[in-house]
């Protein structure tokens, strides 16, 4: 199953510079031709490049190295420079080193040199002087820069499905998109976030992330709480998924909002809708009016298993997306497009 990756630890090493050449010119009737060893080529850089077609860090490998420069040759021939290695990352990637942000790639095509290649060595021709007419000295190429970077995505998806384990988030994502997260009748089936794309007739695309289930005490890093809450922090609006078949389903919503608020103040106040899942069960039909009485937010009752009432969710999801786009444009920022 393909899943969404929003952070990576990457070691990047620049290419090593080529060594300097060591040779003396020789041809008939020219005995003392002098030194003609050329300089070595520079090593290639490792460059991170923001690409709007890349949506996840799943394609980023844990290690990259630039191409080494070639050695200097005779007849004053310089060695070729090593080619640069380009690593495509999503737009909105933060590059951190030792916990500090060193780059923020927010525009398509923006580049950041993650590791510089080493300088090429000097050939013996470089050391020719009036005092030394036959130098034998030449230098090796310098090693490339070696760094360990942490890549982190600022923007994961437009909407995040938030709920406790087994609330039906993965089933809902399968019903509204082509994403295929695992679905099973046990808690924590989803351990990594999945992103599904909801397509509309005017070719707009809304990205919905299936966030792994939270538990009480997630803000204290119980379970994998901090990792899951970090995904939610990057979503622009939230879809609270509540299991209507349990007794007092509104307590789930209160606990979820409490965990979000404890993690980051104001996170629970983002635009949202409450999705009452499993309406096909008899207990759910009894609990639905009780939930609407207790909750001020809009409640959409549906069945992810049977596909009941998904149209209302599609319409309201588009309303939330349009409101987000309008807000971003009014602030002079460009909204995230998928």
Tab-separated table of C-alpha atoms in Angstrom:
chain	number	residue	atom	x	y	z
A	1	UNK	CA	0.000	0.000	0.000
A	2	UNK	CA	1.399	3.405	-0.942
A	3	UNK	CA	1.296	5.948	1.845
A	4	UNK	CA	2.184	9.559	2.361
A	5	UNK	CA	5.638	10.454	3.713
A	6	UNK	CA	6.106	13.936	5.158
A	7	UNK	CA	9.560	13.722	6.762
A	8	UNK	CA	12.848	12.158	5.739
A	9	UNK	CA	16.382	11.976	7.134
A	10	UNK	CA	18.858	12.306	4.278
A	11	UNK	CA	22.642	12.192	4.172
A	12	UNK	CA	24.079	14.220	1.295
A	13	UNK	CA	27.731	14.178	0.204
A	14	UNK	CA	29.184	16.371	-2.530
A	15	UNK	CA	31.335	14.787	-5.207
A	16	UNK	CA	35.080	14.685	-4.629
A	17	UNK	CA	37.281	16.912	-6.750
A	18	UNK	CA	39.554	15.245	-9.269
A	19	UNK	CA	43.263	15.108	-8.547
A	20	UNK	CA	45.719	17.327	-10.402
A	21	UNK	CA	47.678	15.889	-13.312
A	22	UNK	CA	51.419	15.165	-13.141
A	23	UNK	CA	53.222	14.999	-16.452
A	24	UNK	CA	55.964	16.652	-18.517
A	25	UNK	CA	55.707	17.606	-22.141
A	26	UNK	CA	57.711	15.377	-24.427
A	27	UNK	CA	58.082	15.363	-28.194
A	28	UNK	CA	60.915	14.858	-30.698
A	29	UNK	CA	63.622	17.546	-30.640
A	30	UNK	CA	62.067	19.128	-27.546
A	31	UNK	CA	63.717	17.471	-24.594
A	32	UNK	CA	62.790	19.930	-21.837
A	33	UNK	CA	59.142	20.633	-22.682
A	34	UNK	CA	58.219	21.542	-19.131
A	35	UNK	CA	55.303	20.502	-16.920
A	36	UNK	CA	51.885	20.117	-18.554
A	37	UNK	CA	49.714	18.417	-15.908
A	38	UNK	CA	46.238	20.035	-15.895
A	39	UNK	CA	44.008	20.770	-12.924
A	40	UNK	CA	41.365	18.297	-11.764
A	41	UNK	CA	37.643	18.922	-12.199
A	42	UNK	CA	35.384	20.069	-9.371
A	43	UNK	CA	33.032	17.582	-7.732
A	44	UNK	CA	29.317	17.826	-8.427
A	45	UNK	CA	26.827	19.365	-5.989
A	46	UNK	CA	23.737	17.707	-4.505
A	47	UNK	CA	20.814	20.077	-5.118
A	48	UNK	CA	17.264	19.920	-3.733
A	49	UNK	CA	14.727	21.201	-6.254
A	50	UNK	CA	11.078	21.989	-5.490
A	51	UNK	CA	8.733	20.349	-7.976
A	52	UNK	CA	4.961	20.803	-8.004
A	53	UNK	CA	4.428	17.347	-9.516
A	54	UNK	CA	6.041	15.721	-6.461
A	55	UNK	CA	3.551	15.482	-3.584
A	56	UNK	CA	5.334	13.291	-1.050
A	57	UNK	CA	8.847	12.623	0.238
A	58	UNK	CA	8.375	8.882	-0.366
A	59	UNK	CA	10.628	8.998	-3.465
A	60	UNK	CA	13.526	10.645	-1.579
A	61	UNK	CA	16.324	8.181	-0.815
A	62	UNK	CA	18.279	8.174	2.464
A	63	UNK	CA	21.640	8.890	0.753
A	64	UNK	CA	22.814	10.981	-2.199
A	65	UNK	CA	26.318	11.682	-3.484
A	66	UNK	CA	27.458	14.060	-6.203
A	67	UNK	CA	29.509	12.816	-9.162
A	68	UNK	CA	33.290	12.973	-8.663
A	69	UNK	CA	35.406	15.297	-10.792
A	70	UNK	CA	37.855	13.773	-13.274
A	71	UNK	CA	41.601	13.810	-12.858
A	72	UNK	CA	43.660	16.382	-14.749
A	73	UNK	CA	45.420	15.072	-17.842
A	74	UNK	CA	48.582	15.764	-19.772
A	75	UNK	CA	48.967	18.524	-22.366
A	76	UNK	CA	47.389	20.962	-19.872
A	77	UNK	CA	44.035	19.225	-20.139
A	78	UNK	CA	41.709	20.019	-17.263
A	79	UNK	CA	39.552	17.258	-15.791
A	80	UNK	CA	35.792	17.462	-16.360
A	81	UNK	CA	33.616	18.753	-13.532
A	82	UNK	CA	31.318	16.225	-11.873
A	83	UNK	CA	27.631	16.441	-12.747
A	84	UNK	CA	25.197	17.796	-10.161
A	85	UNK	CA	22.660	15.415	-8.621
A	86	UNK	CA	19.139	16.911	-8.445
A	87	UNK	CA	16.689	15.626	-5.843
A	88	UNK	CA	13.031	16.498	-6.486
A	89	UNK	CA	11.073	17.443	-3.368
A	90	UNK	CA	7.501	18.766	-2.978
A	91	UNK	CA	6.792	22.483	-2.893
A	92	UNK	CA	6.632	23.500	0.773
A	93	UNK	CA	9.569	21.390	1.954
A	94	UNK	CA	11.481	22.598	5.004
A	95	UNK	CA	15.177	21.666	5.168
A	96	UNK	CA	16.552	21.402	8.703
A	97	UNK	CA	20.038	20.774	10.044
A	98	UNK	CA	20.562	20.193	13.774
A	99	UNK	CA	17.018	21.394	14.426
A	100	UNK	CA	17.468	24.728	12.607
A	101	UNK	CA	15.715	25.611	9.350
A	102	UNK	CA	18.323	26.222	6.626
A	103	UNK	CA	15.983	26.399	3.623
A	104	UNK	CA	12.276	26.758	2.863
A	105	UNK	CA	11.376	25.715	-0.696
A	106	UNK	CA	8.040	27.428	-1.333
A	107	UNK	CA	8.125	28.038	-5.115
A	108	UNK	CA	8.166	25.625	-8.048
A	109	UNK	CA	11.691	25.323	-9.444
A	110	UNK	CA	13.371	26.794	-6.346
A	111	UNK	CA	16.718	25.157	-5.600
A	112	UNK	CA	18.924	24.692	-2.549
A	113	UNK	CA	22.480	23.353	-2.691
A	114	UNK	CA	22.404	20.702	0.005
A	115	UNK	CA	26.064	19.663	-0.364
A	116	UNK	CA	28.805	21.420	-2.344
A	117	UNK	CA	31.258	19.369	-4.348
A	118	UNK	CA	34.967	19.513	-3.532
A	119	UNK	CA	37.392	21.680	-5.520
A	120	UNK	CA	39.638	19.967	-8.037
A	121	UNK	CA	43.330	19.521	-7.312
A	122	UNK	CA	46.137	21.514	-8.990
A	123	UNK	CA	48.306	19.930	-11.644
A	124	UNK	CA	52.073	20.376	-11.660
A	125	UNK	CA	51.735	23.005	-14.408
A	126	UNK	CA	50.103	25.290	-11.803
A	127	UNK	CA	53.295	25.313	-9.720
A	128	UNK	CA	55.575	26.401	-12.585
A	129	UNK	CA	57.613	29.481	-11.659
A	130	UNK	CA	60.951	31.155	-12.485
A	131	UNK	CA	62.453	29.557	-9.390
A	132	UNK	CA	61.073	26.080	-10.170
A	133	UNK	CA	61.076	25.248	-13.884
A	134	UNK	CA	60.307	21.529	-13.388
A	135	UNK	CA	57.805	21.210	-10.516
A	136	UNK	CA	56.783	17.711	-9.497
A	137	UNK	CA	54.211	18.926	-6.978
A	138	UNK	CA	50.510	18.297	-7.610
A	139	UNK	CA	47.553	18.237	-5.184
A	140	UNK	CA	44.665	15.788	-4.755
A	141	UNK	CA	41.033	16.895	-5.070
A	142	UNK	CA	39.187	18.062	-1.971
A	143	UNK	CA	36.366	15.930	-0.528
A	144	UNK	CA	32.786	17.119	-0.967
A	145	UNK	CA	30.638	18.572	1.798
A	146	UNK	CA	29.056	15.919	4.035
A	147	UNK	CA	25.775	16.805	5.791
A	148	UNK	CA	22.811	15.091	7.443
A	149	UNK	CA	19.566	16.938	6.695
A	150	UNK	CA	15.989	16.473	7.849
A	151	UNK	CA	13.342	17.197	5.224
A	152	UNK	CA	9.879	18.084	6.454
A	153	UNK	CA	6.695	18.945	4.568
A	154	UNK	CA	4.798	22.011	5.709
A	155	UNK	CA	1.667	21.209	3.719
A	156	UNK	CA	0.338	17.669	3.656
A	157	UNK	CA	-3.246	18.050	2.415
A	158	UNK	CA	-6.169	20.461	2.345
A	159	UNK	CA	-8.368	18.433	4.677
A	160	UNK	CA	-7.536	15.995	7.446
A	161	UNK	CA	-9.718	13.119	8.655
A	162	UNK	CA	-9.466	13.221	12.444
A	163	UNK	CA	-10.908	10.544	14.710
A	164	UNK	CA	-10.295	7.739	17.140
A	165	UNK	CA	-9.189	4.277	15.921
A	166	UNK	CA	-11.875	2.301	14.073
A	167	UNK	CA	-14.089	5.349	13.473
A	168	UNK	CA	-14.064	4.528	9.746
A	169	UNK	CA	-11.603	7.130	8.415
A	170	UNK	CA	-9.846	4.751	6.019
A	171	UNK	CA	-13.160	3.394	4.723
A	172	UNK	CA	-14.347	6.952	4.114
A	173	UNK	CA	-11.187	7.857	2.204
A	174	UNK	CA	-11.613	4.753	0.017
A	175	UNK	CA	-15.217	5.800	-0.656
A	176	UNK	CA	-14.454	9.399	-1.757
A	177	UNK	CA	-11.128	8.894	-3.583
A	178	UNK	CA	-8.927	6.339	-5.297
A	179	UNK	CA	-6.634	5.971	-2.275
A	180	UNK	CA	-6.527	2.448	-0.920
A	181	UNK	CA	-5.506	2.473	2.752
A	182	UNK	CA	-5.806	-0.836	4.602
A	183	UNK	CA	-9.159	-1.487	6.291
A	184	UNK	CA	-9.567	-4.048	9.079
A	185	UNK	CA	-11.635	-4.640	12.223
A	186	UNK	CA	-8.893	-3.838	14.727
A	187	UNK	CA	-7.451	-0.567	16.108
A	188	UNK	CA	-4.480	1.192	14.489
A	189	UNK	CA	-4.894	-0.439	11.094
A	190	UNK	CA	-3.487	2.803	9.658
A	191	UNK	CA	0.041	3.567	10.856
A	192	UNK	CA	1.051	6.000	8.107
A	193	UNK	CA	-0.999	8.853	6.639
A	194	UNK	CA	-2.630	8.291	3.247
A	195	UNK	CA	-3.699	11.108	0.942
A	196	UNK	CA	-6.646	10.755	-1.431
A	197	UNK	CA	-7.649	13.246	-4.125
A	198	UNK	CA	-11.298	14.267	-4.571
A	199	UNK	CA	-11.923	15.377	-8.164
A	200	UNK	CA	-14.556	17.926	-9.191
A	201	UNK	CA	-16.071	18.641	-12.616
A	202	UNK	CA	-14.256	21.998	-12.930
A	203	UNK	CA	-10.928	20.106	-12.527
A	204	UNK	CA	-10.319	21.377	-9.013
A	205	UNK	CA	-8.710	18.764	-6.759
A	206	UNK	CA	-9.057	18.608	-2.993
A	207	UNK	CA	-6.497	16.536	-1.089
A	208	UNK	CA	-7.845	14.642	1.937
A	209	UNK	CA	-5.421	12.999	4.396
A	210	UNK	CA	-6.333	9.921	6.433
A	211	UNK	CA	-4.558	10.702	9.702
A	212	UNK	CA	-3.844	7.607	11.859
A	213	UNK	CA	-6.185	7.340	14.845
A	214	UNK	CA	-5.590	9.451	17.934
A	215	UNK	CA	-5.953	8.225	21.499
A	216	UNK	CA	-6.476	10.036	24.788
A	217	UNK	CA	-3.208	11.608	25.895
A	218	UNK	CA	-1.901	11.965	22.331
A	219	UNK	CA	-0.653	15.486	23.125
A	220	UNK	CA	1.610	13.868	25.751
A	221	UNK	CA	2.998	11.656	22.953
A	222	UNK	CA	1.055	8.583	24.031
A	223	UNK	CA	1.064	6.019	21.250
A	224	UNK	CA	2.448	7.887	18.259
A	225	UNK	CA	0.569	11.039	19.236
A	226	UNK	CA	3.052	13.762	18.305
A	227	UNK	CA	3.728	12.262	14.884
A	228	UNK	CA	-0.017	12.092	14.138
A	229	UNK	CA	-0.762	15.565	15.526
A	230	UNK	CA	1.979	17.033	13.344
A	231	UNK	CA	0.092	15.822	10.258
A	232	UNK	CA	-3.123	17.465	11.477
A	233	UNK	CA	-1.307	20.743	12.129
A	234	UNK	CA	-0.613	21.120	8.400
A	235	UNK	CA	-4.212	20.626	7.245
A	236	UNK	CA	-6.203	23.767	6.434
A	237	UNK	CA	-9.599	22.388	7.511
A	238	UNK	CA	-10.622	19.313	9.477
A	239	UNK	CA	-13.160	16.523	9.065
A	240	UNK	CA	-13.963	15.010	12.461
A	241	UNK	CA	-15.062	11.392	11.944
A	242	UNK	CA	-17.279	10.142	14.800
A	243	UNK	CA	-18.579	6.589	15.239
A	244	UNK	CA	-22.355	7.025	15.667
A	245	UNK	CA	-22.864	3.439	16.835
A	246	UNK	CA	-21.181	3.985	20.235
A	247	UNK	CA	-22.989	5.472	23.217
A	248	UNK	CA	-22.683	9.264	23.613
A	249	UNK	CA	-20.728	9.848	20.369
A	250	UNK	CA	-20.385	13.586	21.130
A	251	UNK	CA	-17.814	12.747	23.829
A	252	UNK	CA	-15.493	11.566	21.022
A	253	UNK	CA	-15.631	15.024	19.458
A	254	UNK	CA	-14.945	16.729	22.796
A	255	UNK	CA	-11.937	14.484	23.452
A	256	UNK	CA	-10.557	15.046	19.937
A	257	UNK	CA	-10.823	18.821	20.200
A	258	UNK	CA	-9.217	18.721	23.636
A	259	UNK	CA	-6.212	16.781	22.303
A	260	UNK	CA	-5.798	19.215	19.376
A	261	UNK	CA	-6.057	22.258	21.631
A	262	UNK	CA	-3.525	20.867	24.101
A	263	UNK	CA	-1.081	20.203	21.260
A	264	UNK	CA	-1.415	23.664	19.676
A	265	UNK	CA	-3.666	26.481	20.784
A	266	UNK	CA	-6.263	27.358	18.135
A	267	UNK	CA	-5.894	24.077	16.222
A	268	UNK	CA	-9.393	22.912	17.213
A	269	UNK	CA	-10.909	26.199	15.964
A	270	UNK	CA	-10.042	25.611	12.310
A	271	UNK	CA	-12.931	25.298	9.821
A	272	UNK	CA	-14.440	21.865	10.240
A	273	UNK	CA	-17.391	19.539	9.766
A	274	UNK	CA	-18.468	16.606	11.939
A	275	UNK	CA	-19.004	13.369	10.023
A	276	UNK	CA	-21.253	10.846	11.784
A	277	UNK	CA	-20.165	7.533	10.278
A	278	UNK	CA	-21.919	4.111	10.308
A	279	UNK	CA	-25.454	5.560	9.897
A	280	UNK	CA	-26.467	2.191	8.410
A	281	UNK	CA	-26.517	0.683	11.932
A	282	UNK	CA	-29.672	0.846	14.084
A	283	UNK	CA	-27.927	2.383	17.123
A	284	UNK	CA	-26.558	5.166	14.926
A	285	UNK	CA	-30.024	6.377	13.892
A	286	UNK	CA	-30.945	6.730	17.567
A	287	UNK	CA	-27.732	8.622	18.430
A	288	UNK	CA	-27.823	11.015	15.444
A	289	UNK	CA	-30.421	13.511	16.795
A	290	UNK	CA	-28.706	13.429	20.201
A	291	UNK	CA	-25.373	14.279	18.563
A	292	UNK	CA	-26.889	17.210	16.663
A	293	UNK	CA	-28.279	18.607	19.915
A	294	UNK	CA	-24.888	18.478	21.631
A	295	UNK	CA	-22.730	19.766	18.748
A	296	UNK	CA	-22.717	23.301	17.329
A	297	UNK	CA	-20.767	22.405	14.165
A	298	UNK	CA	-22.456	21.047	11.072
A	299	UNK	CA	-23.086	17.288	11.231
A	300	UNK	CA	-23.170	15.101	8.121
A	301	UNK	CA	-24.431	11.566	8.708
A	302	UNK	CA	-23.231	8.970	6.197
A	303	UNK	CA	-22.154	5.391	5.728
A	304	UNK	CA	-18.659	4.946	4.286
A	305	UNK	CA	-19.333	1.217	3.885
A	306	UNK	CA	-22.506	1.578	1.779
A	307	UNK	CA	-21.799	5.026	0.307
A	308	UNK	CA	-24.912	6.663	1.768
A	309	UNK	CA	-25.094	10.489	1.710
A	310	UNK	CA	-21.607	11.015	0.265
A	311	UNK	CA	-22.952	13.761	-2.047
A	312	UNK	CA	-23.578	16.087	0.903
A	313	UNK	CA	-20.002	15.567	2.052
A	314	UNK	CA	-18.650	16.321	-1.451
A	315	UNK	CA	-20.620	19.581	-1.595
A	316	UNK	CA	-19.587	20.753	1.863
A	317	UNK	CA	-15.967	19.743	1.264
A	318	UNK	CA	-15.948	21.985	-1.807
A	319	UNK	CA	-17.416	24.847	0.240
A	320	UNK	CA	-14.602	24.504	2.784
A	321	UNK	CA	-12.019	24.393	-0.020
A	322	UNK	CA	-13.424	27.489	-1.767
A	323	UNK	CA	-13.438	29.388	1.550
A	324	UNK	CA	-9.785	28.400	2.090
A	325	UNK	CA	-8.794	29.572	-1.424
A	326	UNK	CA	-10.617	32.875	-0.961
A	327	UNK	CA	-8.933	33.475	2.413
A	328	UNK	CA	-5.456	32.751	1.032
A	329	UNK	CA	-5.962	35.037	-1.966
A	330	UNK	CA	-7.302	37.873	0.211
A	331	UNK	CA	-4.080	37.659	2.256
A	332	UNK	CA	-1.955	37.863	-0.893
A	333	UNK	CA	-0.816	34.226	-0.671
A	334	UNK	CA	-1.137	31.484	-3.250
A	335	UNK	CA	-3.292	28.532	-2.109
A	336	UNK	CA	-1.878	25.018	-2.260
A	337	UNK	CA	-2.970	23.246	-5.467
A	338	UNK	CA	-2.868	19.511	-6.117
